[in-house]
Amino acid sequence: MKKSSLLVTLPALAFAGLLLSGCGMFRSTKAWETAKQESPLEIPPGLDTPPANAALVIPPPGSNQPQVTPAGGGQIADGFVVSDTVDNTYQKVGQALESGSLGQLVSHDDSTHSYTVNVVGGEAPAPRKGFFGRLFGHHDKSATKLGGATHPVQITVGASGTSASEVRAQGNAGAVAKVIDVLKGRLGG
């Protein structure tokens, strides 16, 4: 084969290959050029605003902490939740109080599910120390003792949700702490 025919044949073959392979140089591959406008989404009636019921209300910060009333001189309210009905929990609290280990049962009111107990002794909870105070501090034995004095504590049982009940105690801080600890141990709260 001659050199001139080779020079003509090679470019002709390359050009034919490009034509047969479908060179993308002449057509658009941009998808946005062929896009069509779609209709906007429609919100069904009744779903455009969220429901505003009490289940969606966020409680304020610290609302799950014990509430101390400053004018009461160390009065505190504390409690726990038991997974039982209000009536059953009220009966169990009554049985725990009748043993007399906490103090004298002064009164009870079945209509409001409440008890009043005179608690003897107890220890007022001492303020918690920080990390370094616990690490390097000496064991502080100066926790306020309530001594032989009696302190009235009111215990109420109320509903908590649909299948649980809440036991709350209110009174002197040390006496309430003693009552709550004993009742939690006996009721499994």
Coordinates of C-alpha atoms in Angstrom, one line a residue:
M1 CA 0.0 0.0 0.0
K2 CA 1.1 3.4 -0.8
K3 CA 1.8 6.1 1.7
S4 CA -0.8 8.5 0.2
S5 CA -3.6 6.0 0.4
L6 CA -2.8 5.3 4.1
L7 CA -2.9 9.0 4.8
V8 CA -6.4 9.2 3.4
T9 CA -7.7 6.0 4.8
L10 CA -6.8 6.5 8.4
P11 CA -8.6 9.9 8.8
A12 CA -11.6 8.6 6.9
L13 CA -11.8 5.6 9.3
A14 CA -11.5 7.8 12.4
F15 CA -14.2 10.2 11.1
A16 CA -16.5 7.2 10.3
G17 CA -15.9 5.8 13.8
L18 CA -16.9 9.1 15.4
L19 CA -20.1 9.3 13.3
L20 CA -21.1 5.7 14.1
S21 CA -20.3 6.0 17.8
G22 CA -22.8 8.9 18.2
C23 CA -20.6 11.8 19.1
G24 CA -22.3 13.7 22.0
M25 CA -20.8 16.9 20.8
F26 CA -24.0 17.9 18.9
R27 CA -26.7 17.1 21.5
S28 CA -27.5 18.5 25.0
T29 CA -27.0 16.3 28.0
K30 CA -28.1 18.8 30.5
A31 CA -31.2 17.6 32.4
W32 CA -32.3 21.1 33.5
E33 CA -32.9 22.1 29.9
T34 CA -35.6 19.4 29.5
A35 CA -37.1 19.8 33.0
K36 CA -40.8 20.7 33.3
Q37 CA -42.5 22.7 36.0
E38 CA -44.4 20.5 38.5
S39 CA -47.3 21.7 40.5
P40 CA -46.5 22.6 44.2
L41 CA -47.5 20.3 47.0
E42 CA -50.8 20.9 48.6
I43 CA -51.4 20.6 52.4
P44 CA -54.6 18.7 53.2
P45 CA -57.1 20.6 55.3
G46 CA -56.7 20.3 59.0
L47 CA -53.0 19.4 58.8
D48 CA -51.7 22.9 58.2
T49 CA -51.3 23.8 61.9
P50 CA -50.1 21.5 64.7
P51 CA -52.6 20.7 67.5
A52 CA -52.1 22.8 70.6
N53 CA -53.2 20.6 73.4
A54 CA -51.6 20.2 76.9
A55 CA -49.7 17.0 75.9
L56 CA -47.4 19.1 73.7
V57 CA -46.5 21.7 76.4
I58 CA -42.9 21.6 77.5
P59 CA -42.6 21.9 81.3
P60 CA -40.4 24.7 82.6
P61 CA -36.8 23.8 83.6
G62 CA -36.5 22.4 87.1
S63 CA -40.1 21.4 87.4
N64 CA -39.2 17.8 88.3
Q65 CA -37.1 18.9 91.3
P66 CA -38.4 18.9 94.9
Q67 CA -40.2 22.2 95.7
V68 CA -39.0 24.1 98.8
T69 CA -41.2 26.8 100.2
P70 CA -38.9 29.4 101.7
A71 CA -41.5 30.8 104.2
G72 CA -42.1 27.3 105.8
G73 CA -38.7 27.1 107.4
G74 CA -37.2 24.1 105.6
Q75 CA -40.5 22.7 104.3
I76 CA -40.1 20.5 101.3
A77 CA -42.3 18.4 99.0
D78 CA -40.9 15.2 97.4
G79 CA -42.3 12.0 95.9
F80 CA -42.0 9.0 93.6
V81 CA -44.2 7.1 91.1
V82 CA -45.5 3.5 91.6
S83 CA -46.9 1.5 88.7
D84 CA -50.2 0.6 90.4
T85 CA -53.6 2.1 90.8
V86 CA -54.2 4.9 93.2
D87 CA -56.5 2.9 95.5
N88 CA -54.0 0.0 95.7
T89 CA -51.1 2.3 96.4
Y90 CA -53.0 4.2 99.0
Q91 CA -53.7 0.9 100.8
K92 CA -50.1 -0.2 100.6
V93 CA -48.9 3.2 102.0
G94 CA -51.4 2.8 104.8
Q95 CA -50.1 -0.7 105.7
A96 CA -46.5 0.7 105.7
L97 CA -47.5 3.5 108.0
E98 CA -49.5 1.3 110.4
S99 CA -46.4 -0.6 111.4
G100 CA -45.3 2.5 113.3
S101 CA -41.6 2.4 112.2
L102 CA -41.8 5.9 110.7
G103 CA -43.8 7.5 113.5
Q104 CA -47.4 8.0 114.8
L105 CA -50.2 7.9 112.2
V106 CA -52.2 11.0 113.2
S107 CA -55.0 11.0 110.6
H108 CA -56.0 9.7 107.2
D109 CA -58.6 10.9 104.6
D110 CA -59.8 8.2 102.2
S111 CA -61.6 10.8 99.9
T112 CA -58.3 12.7 99.2
H113 CA -56.0 9.6 99.6
S114 CA -53.9 11.4 102.2
Y115 CA -52.2 10.5 105.5
T116 CA -50.7 12.7 108.2
V117 CA -47.8 11.2 110.2
N118 CA -45.7 12.6 113.1
V119 CA -42.2 11.5 112.2
V120 CA -39.7 11.2 115.0
G121 CA -36.1 12.0 114.4
G122 CA -34.5 11.8 111.0
E123 CA -31.6 13.6 109.5
A124 CA -31.9 16.8 107.4
P125 CA -30.1 16.3 104.1
A126 CA -26.8 18.0 104.1
P127 CA -25.8 20.1 101.0
R128 CA -23.8 18.0 98.5
K129 CA -20.2 18.8 98.2
G130 CA -18.4 19.3 95.0
F131 CA -15.8 16.9 93.5
F132 CA -12.8 18.3 95.4
G133 CA -14.8 18.7 98.6
R134 CA -15.7 15.0 98.6
L135 CA -12.2 14.0 97.5
F136 CA -10.2 16.0 100.1
G137 CA -12.8 17.0 102.7
H138 CA -13.3 15.2 105.9
H139 CA -16.5 13.4 106.5
D140 CA -18.8 16.1 107.8
K141 CA -20.7 14.8 110.8
S142 CA -22.4 18.2 111.4
A143 CA -25.6 17.2 109.5
T144 CA -28.5 18.7 111.2
K145 CA -30.1 16.1 113.5
L146 CA -33.8 16.4 114.1
G147 CA -33.3 14.6 117.4
G148 CA -36.3 13.3 119.3
A149 CA -38.6 16.1 118.0
T150 CA -41.7 15.0 116.0
H151 CA -42.4 16.6 112.6
P152 CA -45.8 16.4 110.9
V153 CA -45.5 15.0 107.3
Q154 CA -48.5 14.9 105.0
I155 CA -48.5 12.0 102.5
T156 CA -50.8 12.1 99.5
V157 CA -51.4 9.5 96.7
G158 CA -52.6 10.8 93.4
A159 CA -52.9 9.6 89.8
S160 CA -49.9 9.8 87.5
G161 CA -50.8 9.0 83.9
T162 CA -53.3 6.2 83.1
S163 CA -51.8 3.2 85.0
A164 CA -49.6 4.6 87.7
S165 CA -49.9 6.6 90.9
E166 CA -47.7 9.2 92.6
V167 CA -46.8 9.2 96.3
R168 CA -45.9 12.7 97.6
A169 CA -44.8 13.8 101.0
Q170 CA -44.7 17.3 102.3
G171 CA -43.2 18.7 105.5
N172 CA -39.8 19.1 107.3
A173 CA -37.0 18.3 104.9
G174 CA -35.4 15.6 107.1
A175 CA -38.7 14.0 108.0
V176 CA -39.8 13.9 104.3
A177 CA -36.5 12.4 103.2
K178 CA -36.9 9.6 105.9
V179 CA -40.6 8.9 104.9
I180 CA -39.8 8.8 101.2
D181 CA -36.8 6.5 101.7
V182 CA -38.8 4.0 103.7
L183 CA -41.9 4.1 101.4
K184 CA -39.7 3.7 98.3
G185 CA -38.1 0.6 99.9
R186 CA -41.5 -0.9 100.8
L187 CA -43.4 0.0 97.7
G188 CA -40.7 -0.5 95.2
G189 CA -40.9 3.1 93.8

